[in-house]
Coordinates of C-alpha atoms and ligand atoms in Angstrom, one line a residue:
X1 CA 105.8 75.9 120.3
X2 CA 108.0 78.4 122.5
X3 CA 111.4 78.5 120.8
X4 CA 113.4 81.2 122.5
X5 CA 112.9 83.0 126.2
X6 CA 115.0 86.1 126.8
X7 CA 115.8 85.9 130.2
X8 CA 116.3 89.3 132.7
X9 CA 117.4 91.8 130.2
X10 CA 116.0 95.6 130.4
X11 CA 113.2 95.3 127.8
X12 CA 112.4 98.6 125.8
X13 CA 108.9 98.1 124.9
X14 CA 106.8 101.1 124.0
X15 CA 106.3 102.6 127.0
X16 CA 110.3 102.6 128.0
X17 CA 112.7 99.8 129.7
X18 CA 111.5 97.1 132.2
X19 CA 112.8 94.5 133.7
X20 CA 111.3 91.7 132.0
X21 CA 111.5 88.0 130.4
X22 CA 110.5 87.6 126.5
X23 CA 108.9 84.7 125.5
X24 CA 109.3 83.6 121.9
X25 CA 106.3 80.9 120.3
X26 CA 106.9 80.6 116.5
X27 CA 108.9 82.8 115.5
X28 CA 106.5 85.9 117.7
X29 CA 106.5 87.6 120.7
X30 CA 104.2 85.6 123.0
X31 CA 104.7 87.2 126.5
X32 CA 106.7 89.9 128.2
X33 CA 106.7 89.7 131.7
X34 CA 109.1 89.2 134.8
X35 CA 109.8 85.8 136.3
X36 CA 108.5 83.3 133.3
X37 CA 109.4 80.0 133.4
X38 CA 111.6 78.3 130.4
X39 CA 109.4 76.1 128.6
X40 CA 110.4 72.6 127.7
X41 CA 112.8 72.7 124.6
X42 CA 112.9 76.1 124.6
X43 CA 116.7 78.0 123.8
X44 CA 117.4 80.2 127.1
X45 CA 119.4 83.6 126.6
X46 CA 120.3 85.6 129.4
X47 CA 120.0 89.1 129.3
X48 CA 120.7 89.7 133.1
X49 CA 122.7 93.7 132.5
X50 CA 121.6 93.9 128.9
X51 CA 119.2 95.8 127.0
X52 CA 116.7 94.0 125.2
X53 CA 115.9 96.3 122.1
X54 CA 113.6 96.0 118.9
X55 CA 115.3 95.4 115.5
X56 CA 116.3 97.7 113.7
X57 CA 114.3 98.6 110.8
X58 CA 117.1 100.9 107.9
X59 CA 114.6 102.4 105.7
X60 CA 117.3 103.9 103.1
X61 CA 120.2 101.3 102.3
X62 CA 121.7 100.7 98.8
X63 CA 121.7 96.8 98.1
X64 CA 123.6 97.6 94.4
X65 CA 122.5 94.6 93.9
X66 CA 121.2 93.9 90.9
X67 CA 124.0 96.3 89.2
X68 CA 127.0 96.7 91.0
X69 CA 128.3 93.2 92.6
X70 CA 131.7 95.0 93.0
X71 CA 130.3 97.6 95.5
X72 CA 127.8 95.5 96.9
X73 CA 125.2 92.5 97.3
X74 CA 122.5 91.5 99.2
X75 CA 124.5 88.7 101.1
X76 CA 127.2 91.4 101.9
X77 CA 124.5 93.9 102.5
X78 CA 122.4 91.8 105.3
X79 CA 125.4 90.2 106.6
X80 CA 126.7 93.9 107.5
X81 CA 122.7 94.8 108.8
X82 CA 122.8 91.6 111.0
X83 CA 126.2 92.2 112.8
X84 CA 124.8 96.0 113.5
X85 CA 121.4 94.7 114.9
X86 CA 119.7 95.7 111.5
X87 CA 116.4 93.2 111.4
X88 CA 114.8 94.5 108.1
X89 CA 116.3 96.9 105.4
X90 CA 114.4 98.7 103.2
X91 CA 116.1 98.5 99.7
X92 CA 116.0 101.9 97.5
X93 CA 115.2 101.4 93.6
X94 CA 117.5 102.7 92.0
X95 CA 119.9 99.4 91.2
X96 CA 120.2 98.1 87.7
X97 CA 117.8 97.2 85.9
X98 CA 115.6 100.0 88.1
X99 CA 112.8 99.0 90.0
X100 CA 110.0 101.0 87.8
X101 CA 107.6 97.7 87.3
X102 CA 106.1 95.1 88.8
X103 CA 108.1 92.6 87.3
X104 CA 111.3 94.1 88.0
X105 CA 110.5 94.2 91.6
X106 CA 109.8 90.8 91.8
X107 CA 112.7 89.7 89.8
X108 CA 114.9 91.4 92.3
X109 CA 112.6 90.2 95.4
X110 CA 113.3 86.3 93.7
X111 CA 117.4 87.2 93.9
X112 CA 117.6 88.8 97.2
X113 CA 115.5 86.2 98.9
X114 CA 118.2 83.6 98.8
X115 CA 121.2 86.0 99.9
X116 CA 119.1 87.7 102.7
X117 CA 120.1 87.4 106.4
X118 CA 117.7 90.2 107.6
X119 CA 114.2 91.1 106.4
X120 CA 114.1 93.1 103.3
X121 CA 111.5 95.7 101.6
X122 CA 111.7 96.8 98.3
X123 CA 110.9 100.9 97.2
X124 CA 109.5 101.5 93.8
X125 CA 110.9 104.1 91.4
X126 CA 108.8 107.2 90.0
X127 CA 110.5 108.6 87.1
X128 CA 109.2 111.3 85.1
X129 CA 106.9 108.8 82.8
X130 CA 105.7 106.3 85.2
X131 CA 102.0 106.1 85.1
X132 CA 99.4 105.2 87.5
X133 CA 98.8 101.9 86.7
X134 CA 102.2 101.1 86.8
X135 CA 102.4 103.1 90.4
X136 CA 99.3 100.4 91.6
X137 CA 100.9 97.5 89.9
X138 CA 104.0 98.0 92.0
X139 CA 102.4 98.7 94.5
X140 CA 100.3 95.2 94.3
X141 CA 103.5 93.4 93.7
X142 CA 104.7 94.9 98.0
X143 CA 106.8 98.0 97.2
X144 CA 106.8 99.7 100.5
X145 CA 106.6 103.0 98.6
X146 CA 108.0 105.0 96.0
X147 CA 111.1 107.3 95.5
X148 CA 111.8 110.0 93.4
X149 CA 115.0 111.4 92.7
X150 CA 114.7 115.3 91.7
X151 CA 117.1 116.1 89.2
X152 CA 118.3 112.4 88.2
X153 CA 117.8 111.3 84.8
X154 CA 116.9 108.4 83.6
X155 CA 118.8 106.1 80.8
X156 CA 116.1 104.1 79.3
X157 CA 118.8 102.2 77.4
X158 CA 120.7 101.4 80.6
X159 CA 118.0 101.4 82.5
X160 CA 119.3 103.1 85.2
X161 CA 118.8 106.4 87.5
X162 CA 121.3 108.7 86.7
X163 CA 123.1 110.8 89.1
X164 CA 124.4 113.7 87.1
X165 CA 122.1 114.9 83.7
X166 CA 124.9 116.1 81.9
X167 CA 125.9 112.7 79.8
X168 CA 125.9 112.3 76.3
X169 CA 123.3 109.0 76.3
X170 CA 120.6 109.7 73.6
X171 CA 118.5 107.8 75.3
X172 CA 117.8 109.6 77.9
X173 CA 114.7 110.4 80.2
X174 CA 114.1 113.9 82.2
X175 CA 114.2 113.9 85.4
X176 CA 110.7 113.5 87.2
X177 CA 110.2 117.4 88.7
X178 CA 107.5 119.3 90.6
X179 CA 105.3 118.5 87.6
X180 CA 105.5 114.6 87.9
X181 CA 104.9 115.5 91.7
X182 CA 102.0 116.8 91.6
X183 CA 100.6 114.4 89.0
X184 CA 101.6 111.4 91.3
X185 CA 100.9 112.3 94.7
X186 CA 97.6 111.9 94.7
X187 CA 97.4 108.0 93.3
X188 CA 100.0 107.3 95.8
X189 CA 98.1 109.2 98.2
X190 CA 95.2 107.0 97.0
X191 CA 97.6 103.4 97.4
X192 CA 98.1 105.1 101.3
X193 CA 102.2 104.3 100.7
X194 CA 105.1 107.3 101.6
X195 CA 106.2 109.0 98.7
X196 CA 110.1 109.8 99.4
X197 CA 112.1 112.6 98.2
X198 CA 115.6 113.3 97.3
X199 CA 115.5 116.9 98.5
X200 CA 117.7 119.3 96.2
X201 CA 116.4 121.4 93.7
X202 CA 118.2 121.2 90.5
X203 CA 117.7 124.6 89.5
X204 CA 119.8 125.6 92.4
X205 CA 122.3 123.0 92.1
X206 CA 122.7 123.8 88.4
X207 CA 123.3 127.2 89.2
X208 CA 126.0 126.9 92.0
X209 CA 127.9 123.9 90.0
X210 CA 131.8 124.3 90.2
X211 CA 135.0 122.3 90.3
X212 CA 135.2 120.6 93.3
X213 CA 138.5 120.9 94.9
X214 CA 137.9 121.7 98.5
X215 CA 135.3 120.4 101.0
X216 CA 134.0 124.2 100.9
X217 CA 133.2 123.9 97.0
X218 CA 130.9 120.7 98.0
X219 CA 129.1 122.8 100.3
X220 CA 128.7 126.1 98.0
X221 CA 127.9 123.4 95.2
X222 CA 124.7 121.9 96.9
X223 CA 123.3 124.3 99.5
X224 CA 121.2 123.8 102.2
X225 CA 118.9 126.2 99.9
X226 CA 118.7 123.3 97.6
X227 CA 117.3 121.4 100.1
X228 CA 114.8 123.8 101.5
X229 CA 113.0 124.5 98.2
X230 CA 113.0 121.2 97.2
X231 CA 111.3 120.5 100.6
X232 CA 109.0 123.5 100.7
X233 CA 107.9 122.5 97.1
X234 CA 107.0 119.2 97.6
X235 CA 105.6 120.1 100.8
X236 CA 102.9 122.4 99.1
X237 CA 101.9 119.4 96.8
X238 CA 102.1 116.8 99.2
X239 CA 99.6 118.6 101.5
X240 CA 97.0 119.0 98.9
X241 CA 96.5 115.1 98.4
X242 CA 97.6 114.2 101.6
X243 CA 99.7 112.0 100.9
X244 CA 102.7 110.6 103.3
X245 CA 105.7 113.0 101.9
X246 CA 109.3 111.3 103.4
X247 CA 112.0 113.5 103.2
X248 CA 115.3 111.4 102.7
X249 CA 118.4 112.2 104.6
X250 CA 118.0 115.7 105.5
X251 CA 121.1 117.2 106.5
X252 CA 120.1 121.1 106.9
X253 CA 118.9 123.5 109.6
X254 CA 117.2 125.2 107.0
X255 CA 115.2 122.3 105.2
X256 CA 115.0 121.3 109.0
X257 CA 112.7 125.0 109.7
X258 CA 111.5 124.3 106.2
X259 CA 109.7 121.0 106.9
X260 CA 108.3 122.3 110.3
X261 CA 106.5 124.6 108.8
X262 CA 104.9 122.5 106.4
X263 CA 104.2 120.1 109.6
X264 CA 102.7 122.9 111.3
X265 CA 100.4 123.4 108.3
X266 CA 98.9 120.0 108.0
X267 CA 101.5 118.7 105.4
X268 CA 101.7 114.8 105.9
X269 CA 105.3 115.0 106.1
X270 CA 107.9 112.3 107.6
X271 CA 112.1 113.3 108.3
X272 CA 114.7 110.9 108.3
X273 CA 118.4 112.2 108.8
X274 CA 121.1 109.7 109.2
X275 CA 123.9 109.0 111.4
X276 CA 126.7 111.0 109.2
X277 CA 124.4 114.4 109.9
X278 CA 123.7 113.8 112.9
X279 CA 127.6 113.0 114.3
X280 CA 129.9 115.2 111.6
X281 CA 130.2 118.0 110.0
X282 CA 132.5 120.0 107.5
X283 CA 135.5 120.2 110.0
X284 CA 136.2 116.2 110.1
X285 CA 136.7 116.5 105.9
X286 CA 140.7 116.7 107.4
X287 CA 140.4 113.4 109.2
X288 CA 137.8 111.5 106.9
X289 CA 138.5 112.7 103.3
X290 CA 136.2 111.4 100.4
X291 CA 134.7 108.5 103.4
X292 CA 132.8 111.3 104.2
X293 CA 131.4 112.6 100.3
X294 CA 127.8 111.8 100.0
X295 CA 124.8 113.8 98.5
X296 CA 123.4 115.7 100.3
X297 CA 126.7 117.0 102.0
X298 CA 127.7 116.4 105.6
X299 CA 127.7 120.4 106.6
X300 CA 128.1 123.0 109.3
X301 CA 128.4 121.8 113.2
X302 CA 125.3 124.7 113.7
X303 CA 123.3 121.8 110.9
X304 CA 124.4 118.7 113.1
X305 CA 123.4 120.1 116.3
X306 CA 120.2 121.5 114.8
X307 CA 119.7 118.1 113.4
X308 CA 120.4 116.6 116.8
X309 CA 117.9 118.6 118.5
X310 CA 115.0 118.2 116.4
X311 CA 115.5 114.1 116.7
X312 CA 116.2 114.3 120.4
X313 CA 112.7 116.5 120.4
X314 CA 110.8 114.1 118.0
X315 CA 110.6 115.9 115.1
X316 CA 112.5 113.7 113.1
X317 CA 111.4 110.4 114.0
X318 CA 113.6 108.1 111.5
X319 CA 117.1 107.6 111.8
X320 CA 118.0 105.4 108.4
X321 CA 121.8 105.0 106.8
X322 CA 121.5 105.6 103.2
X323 CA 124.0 103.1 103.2
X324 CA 125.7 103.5 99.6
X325 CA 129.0 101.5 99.8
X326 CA 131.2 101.8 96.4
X327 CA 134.7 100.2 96.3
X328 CA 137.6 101.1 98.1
X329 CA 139.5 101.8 95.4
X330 CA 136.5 103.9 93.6
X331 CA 136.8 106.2 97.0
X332 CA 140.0 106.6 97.0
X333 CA 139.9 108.8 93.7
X334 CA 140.9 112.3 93.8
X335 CA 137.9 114.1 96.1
X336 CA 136.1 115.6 92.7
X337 CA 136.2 112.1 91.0
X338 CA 135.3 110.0 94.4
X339 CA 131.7 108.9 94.0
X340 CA 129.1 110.1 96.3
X341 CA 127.5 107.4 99.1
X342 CA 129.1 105.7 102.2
X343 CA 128.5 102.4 104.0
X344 CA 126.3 102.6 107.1
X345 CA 124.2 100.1 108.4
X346 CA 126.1 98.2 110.6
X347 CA 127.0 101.8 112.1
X348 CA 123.1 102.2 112.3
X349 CA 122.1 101.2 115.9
X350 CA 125.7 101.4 117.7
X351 CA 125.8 105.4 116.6
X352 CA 122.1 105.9 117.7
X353 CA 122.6 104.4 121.0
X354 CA 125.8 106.5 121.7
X355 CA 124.1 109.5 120.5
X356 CA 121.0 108.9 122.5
X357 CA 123.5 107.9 125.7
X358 CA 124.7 111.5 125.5
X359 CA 121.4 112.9 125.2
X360 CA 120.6 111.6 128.7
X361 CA 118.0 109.0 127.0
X362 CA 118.7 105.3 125.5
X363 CA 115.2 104.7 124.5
X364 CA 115.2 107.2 122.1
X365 CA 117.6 104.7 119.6
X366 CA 114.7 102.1 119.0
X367 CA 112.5 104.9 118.6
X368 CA 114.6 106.3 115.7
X369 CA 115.8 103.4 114.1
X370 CA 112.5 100.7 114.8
X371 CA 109.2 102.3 116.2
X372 CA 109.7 105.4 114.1
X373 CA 110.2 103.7 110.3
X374 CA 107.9 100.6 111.3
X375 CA 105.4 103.4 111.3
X376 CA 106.6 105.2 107.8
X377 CA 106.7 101.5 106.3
X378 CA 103.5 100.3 107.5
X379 CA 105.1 97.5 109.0
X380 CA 103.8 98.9 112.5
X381 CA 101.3 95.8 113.0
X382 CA 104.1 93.6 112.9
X383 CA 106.9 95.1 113.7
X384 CA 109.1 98.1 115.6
X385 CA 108.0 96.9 119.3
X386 CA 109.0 94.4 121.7
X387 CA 105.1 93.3 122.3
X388 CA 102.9 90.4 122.2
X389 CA 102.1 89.6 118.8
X390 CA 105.1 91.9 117.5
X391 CA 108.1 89.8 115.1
X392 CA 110.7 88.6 117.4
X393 CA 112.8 90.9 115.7
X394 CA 115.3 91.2 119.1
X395 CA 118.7 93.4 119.4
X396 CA 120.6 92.3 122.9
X397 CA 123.0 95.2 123.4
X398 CA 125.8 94.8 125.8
X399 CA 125.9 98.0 127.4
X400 CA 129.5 97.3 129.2
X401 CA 131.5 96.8 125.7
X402 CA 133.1 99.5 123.6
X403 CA 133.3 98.8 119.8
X404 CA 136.3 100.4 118.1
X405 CA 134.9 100.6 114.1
X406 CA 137.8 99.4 111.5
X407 CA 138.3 98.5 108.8
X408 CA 138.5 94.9 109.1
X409 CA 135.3 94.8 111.0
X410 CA 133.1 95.7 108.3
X411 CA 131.2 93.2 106.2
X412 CA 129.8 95.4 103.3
X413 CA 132.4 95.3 100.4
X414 CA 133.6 99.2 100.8
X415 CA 135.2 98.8 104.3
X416 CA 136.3 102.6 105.0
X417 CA 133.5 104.3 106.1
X418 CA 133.2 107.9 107.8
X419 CA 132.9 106.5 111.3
X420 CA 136.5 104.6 110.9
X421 CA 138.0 105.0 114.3
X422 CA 135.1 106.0 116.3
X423 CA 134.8 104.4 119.2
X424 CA 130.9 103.6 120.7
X425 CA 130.6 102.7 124.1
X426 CA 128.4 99.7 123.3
X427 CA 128.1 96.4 121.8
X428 CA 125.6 94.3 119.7
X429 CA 125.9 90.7 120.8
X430 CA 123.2 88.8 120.0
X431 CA 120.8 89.3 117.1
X432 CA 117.0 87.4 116.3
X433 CA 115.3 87.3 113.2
X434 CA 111.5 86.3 113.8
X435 CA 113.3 84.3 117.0
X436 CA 115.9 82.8 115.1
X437 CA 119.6 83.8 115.7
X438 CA 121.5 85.6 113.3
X439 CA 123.8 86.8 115.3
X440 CA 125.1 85.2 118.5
X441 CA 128.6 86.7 120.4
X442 CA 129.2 89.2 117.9
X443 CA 129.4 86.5 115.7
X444 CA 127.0 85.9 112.3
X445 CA 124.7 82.8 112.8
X446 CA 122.7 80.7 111.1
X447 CA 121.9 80.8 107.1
X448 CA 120.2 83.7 105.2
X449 CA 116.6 83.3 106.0
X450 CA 115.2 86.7 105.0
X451 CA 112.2 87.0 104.0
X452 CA 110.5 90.0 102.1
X453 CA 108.4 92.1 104.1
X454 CA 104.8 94.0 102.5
X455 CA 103.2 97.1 104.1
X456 CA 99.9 96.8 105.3
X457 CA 97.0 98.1 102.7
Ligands
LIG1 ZN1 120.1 107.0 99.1

C-alpha cells in the first residue's frame, strides 16, 4: 500500500537534484518521477521550493546511555537526531557497561529500542584482550563495526573505557595499541566490517602533557603529530589485511596529508571529520569557552580550511558529530576540569548544508552525512539514497528559513553547544522514518519507532 507521496520538491538522488515526486509503498521508496498521481489513502506532502534530501545517517554519536542518564539517553538522543534530520545514528561503545560482547550489545539494542525515534546501529568495542571469537560473536549479534580507543584504559571492575590512564583503579586493563592492531585487523578484515580509530598516539600525548590553562596548552597537549602517527601507524597495519581502517574525527592538516598517503598506497582507509573542525578553530575559544573542549582539539584556521577542502574535494567522505553531550553544569567547570565532548547531532545536517551552500554545491551535504557513511556502514543497499527500493528515510529542508541555534532549542540534555548563536540559513521541516513522520513543522511527531539497523555480510 502507498502511504506517503512527496509532491514537487527538488529531489537529490544520486546523480544530483531533480524535480521530482516520491512515492512511498510500505515504508520504501517505490517511484521517483515527475507528475505522479496521489494514490488513494495516501498522505500528500508538498515539497513545491523545497529540497527533498536523504536522511541523515551520524556515524559517531554518544548515546551515554546505558551509563550516564544525567548527560544523556537514547530518547533525548533521537529526539535531538530527529529534529536535525538525523534518520539513523550509529551508537559508539564505549557506554557503561561497554559494549565488548555479544550479550552486552544486545542488552543495550533491547533498551534503546523502546526510547528510539530514529534508526540506531550499535559499534563493538576492541580493547586490548578481546579475542576473535568474541570479535565474530559481536559481530553475529549486528555490530556495525568495531572501535578502538588508542591510549584508553580499560576498568574491568567498572567496566568502562577510560579516558585518562593515570587512575589509581587496580583493576585496570591496558589500553589496546599497535600490537592489538595488528593482531585484530585481519579477523575484522575477514568479518568485512570498518575498524575505527581514535587517532592520537599516546606516546606523544604522554610526552606533551601539561596543565591546561589556556586554549594554547590544549593544542601543545594533543598535537596534530598525535594524530598523524597514530594515523600513519594504523595505516601501515590496516593495508596489510585490507581491512576498512575509519579514521574518527580528524581534525588535522597533517593527519589530513597523513591519510592521503596511505590512500594513495592502497590502504583501505575511510575519513570522517565533523562539523566543529570543519567550521571553528582556536580563535572562537574567546566566544565559546569549554562548549568548544573536545578530543581531538578544534585547532588552527590553516586545519579547518584544509579540512574544508579535502571534503569539498571528496577526500573525506563522512561528515559525523561525535556527539558527546555532558551536563551543563559539568561544562561549566573551570576549562582544565570541563570534560571533553560536545552535543552535535541536531547541528549535523543544518551546518553541512550551510557549509556546502558556501562552497557553491548543496548536494554535497547528503553526500557527507548519508551516501558517504551508508557506504562505511554497509547500510548502502538500503539506505543513503533517495531511490527505488532505498528506506524512505526523507529530510524536507526549507531552503527559505534561517535557524538561529539556542539554547532552548536543543533537545539532547547538555543544551550549550559550540554552535550556540550560529545562525544557518536553512530549516529542517519535515522528517520520515521508513515513510512515517517524525518530524512534521519543525515539530517532533509520532512515537519512537526506531528500529536497529545490521550491515550487510
Ligand atoms: Zn567519539
Amino acid at each position: 500500500m502507498t502511504d506517503l507521496l512527496i509532491t514537487a520538491g527538488s529531489v537529490y538522488g544520486p546523480d544530483g537534484p531533480v524535480d521530482a515526486d516520491v512515492q512511498v509503498t510500505d515504508g520504501v521508496i517505490s517511484r521517483v518521477e515527475a507528475g505522479l498521481a496521489a494514490p488513494r489513502g495516501a498522505t500528500v506532502i508538498d515539497a513545491r521550493g523545497m529540497y527533498v534530501m536523504p536522511g541523515a545517517i551520524d556515524v559517531h554519536v554518544h548515546s551515554r546511555d546505558p551509563g550516564f542518564p544525567e548527560k544523556e539517553d537514547f530518547g533525548t538522543l533521537t529526539a535531538a537526531a530527529a529534529m536535525g534530520g538525523v534518520t539513523t545514528v550509529l551508537d559508539m561503545p564505549n557506554t557503561v557497561p561497554a559494549v565488548d560482547s555479544a550479550g552486552v550489545l544486545e542488552s543495550k539494542a533491547a533498551l534503546a529500542r523502546p526510547k528510539a525515534r530514529v534508526d540506531f546501529g550499535l559499534w563493538g568495542l576492541v580493547r586490548s584482550s578481546s579475542t576473535e571469537d568474541q570479535l565474530e560473536a559481536l559481530a553475529a549479534a549486528g555490530a556495525v563495526g568495531f572501535k578502538a580507543y588508542l591510549g584508553y584504559s580499560f576498568s574491568t571492575r567498572r567496566k568502562q573505557v577510560l579516558q585518562s590512564a593515570d587512575t589509581d583503579d587496580p583493576e585496570l586493563e591496558a589500553p589496546p595499541d599497535y600490537g592489538t592492531l595488528a593482531r585484530l585487523a585481519p579477523p575484522i578484515a575477514r568479518l568485512g566490517l570498518p575498524l575505527a580509530i581514535h587517532a592520537e598516539d599516546p606516546a606523544i600525548l604522554s610526552a606533551f602533557r601539561r596543565p591546561l590553562e589556556t586554549y594554547a596548552d590544549l593544542l601543545e597537549a594533543r598535537p596534530a603529530e598525535a594524530e598523524a602517527v597514530a594515523i600513519s601507524a594504523a595505516a601501515e597495519i590496516a593495508r596489510e589485511c585490507g581491512v576498512n581502517l575509519h579514521v574518527a574525527h580528524l581534525s588535522s592538516a597533517l593527519g589530513l596529508r597523513v591519510a592521503q598517503d596511505a590512500m594513495r598506497t592502497g590502504t583501505n582507509l575511510t575519513l570522517e571529520t565533523c562539523p566543529q573542525y570543519l567550521w571553528l578553530s582556536d580563535q572562537d575559544f574567546a566566544r565559546l569557552g569549554t562548549a568548544m573542549k573536545v578530543f581531538p582539539p578544534i585547532r588552527t584556521a590553516a586545519d579547518r580550511d584544509a579540512l574544508v577542502e579535502a571534503a569539498a574535494g571528496g577526500v573525506i567522505r563522512i561528515v559525523a558529530t561525535d556527539h558527546a553531550p555532558h551536563t551543563d553544569e559539568e561544562k561549566a567547570r573551570p576549562f582544565e576540569q570541563a570534560p571533553s565532548g560536545s552535543p552535535g547531532v541536531q547541528q549535523l545536517y543544518l551546518s553541512c548544508l550551510a557549509l556546502a551552500s558556501r562552497l557553491g554545491d548543496i548536494s554535497l551535504a547528503p553526500r557527507w552525512v548519508s551516501e558517504g557513511p551508508a557506504a562505511l556502514a554497509r547500510l548502502h543497499q538500503t539506505k543513503g539514497a533517495i531511490a527505488p527500493g532505498f528506506d524512505a528515510d526523507l529530510v524536507i529542508v526549507d531552503p527559505n528559513r534561517t535557524t538561529l541555534i539556542r539554547p532552548a532549542m536543543m533537545r539532547s540534555r547538555q543544551r550549550r553547544g559550540a554552535f550556540d548563536g550560529t545562525d544557518f540559513r536553512f530549516g529542517i521541516r519535515d522528517v520520515f522514518l521508513r515513510g512515517r513522520a517524525i518530524v512534521r513543522d519543525g515539530k517532533l511527531a509520532g512515537r519512537a519507532s526506531g528500529r536497529m539497523v545490521r550491515p550487510a555480510r
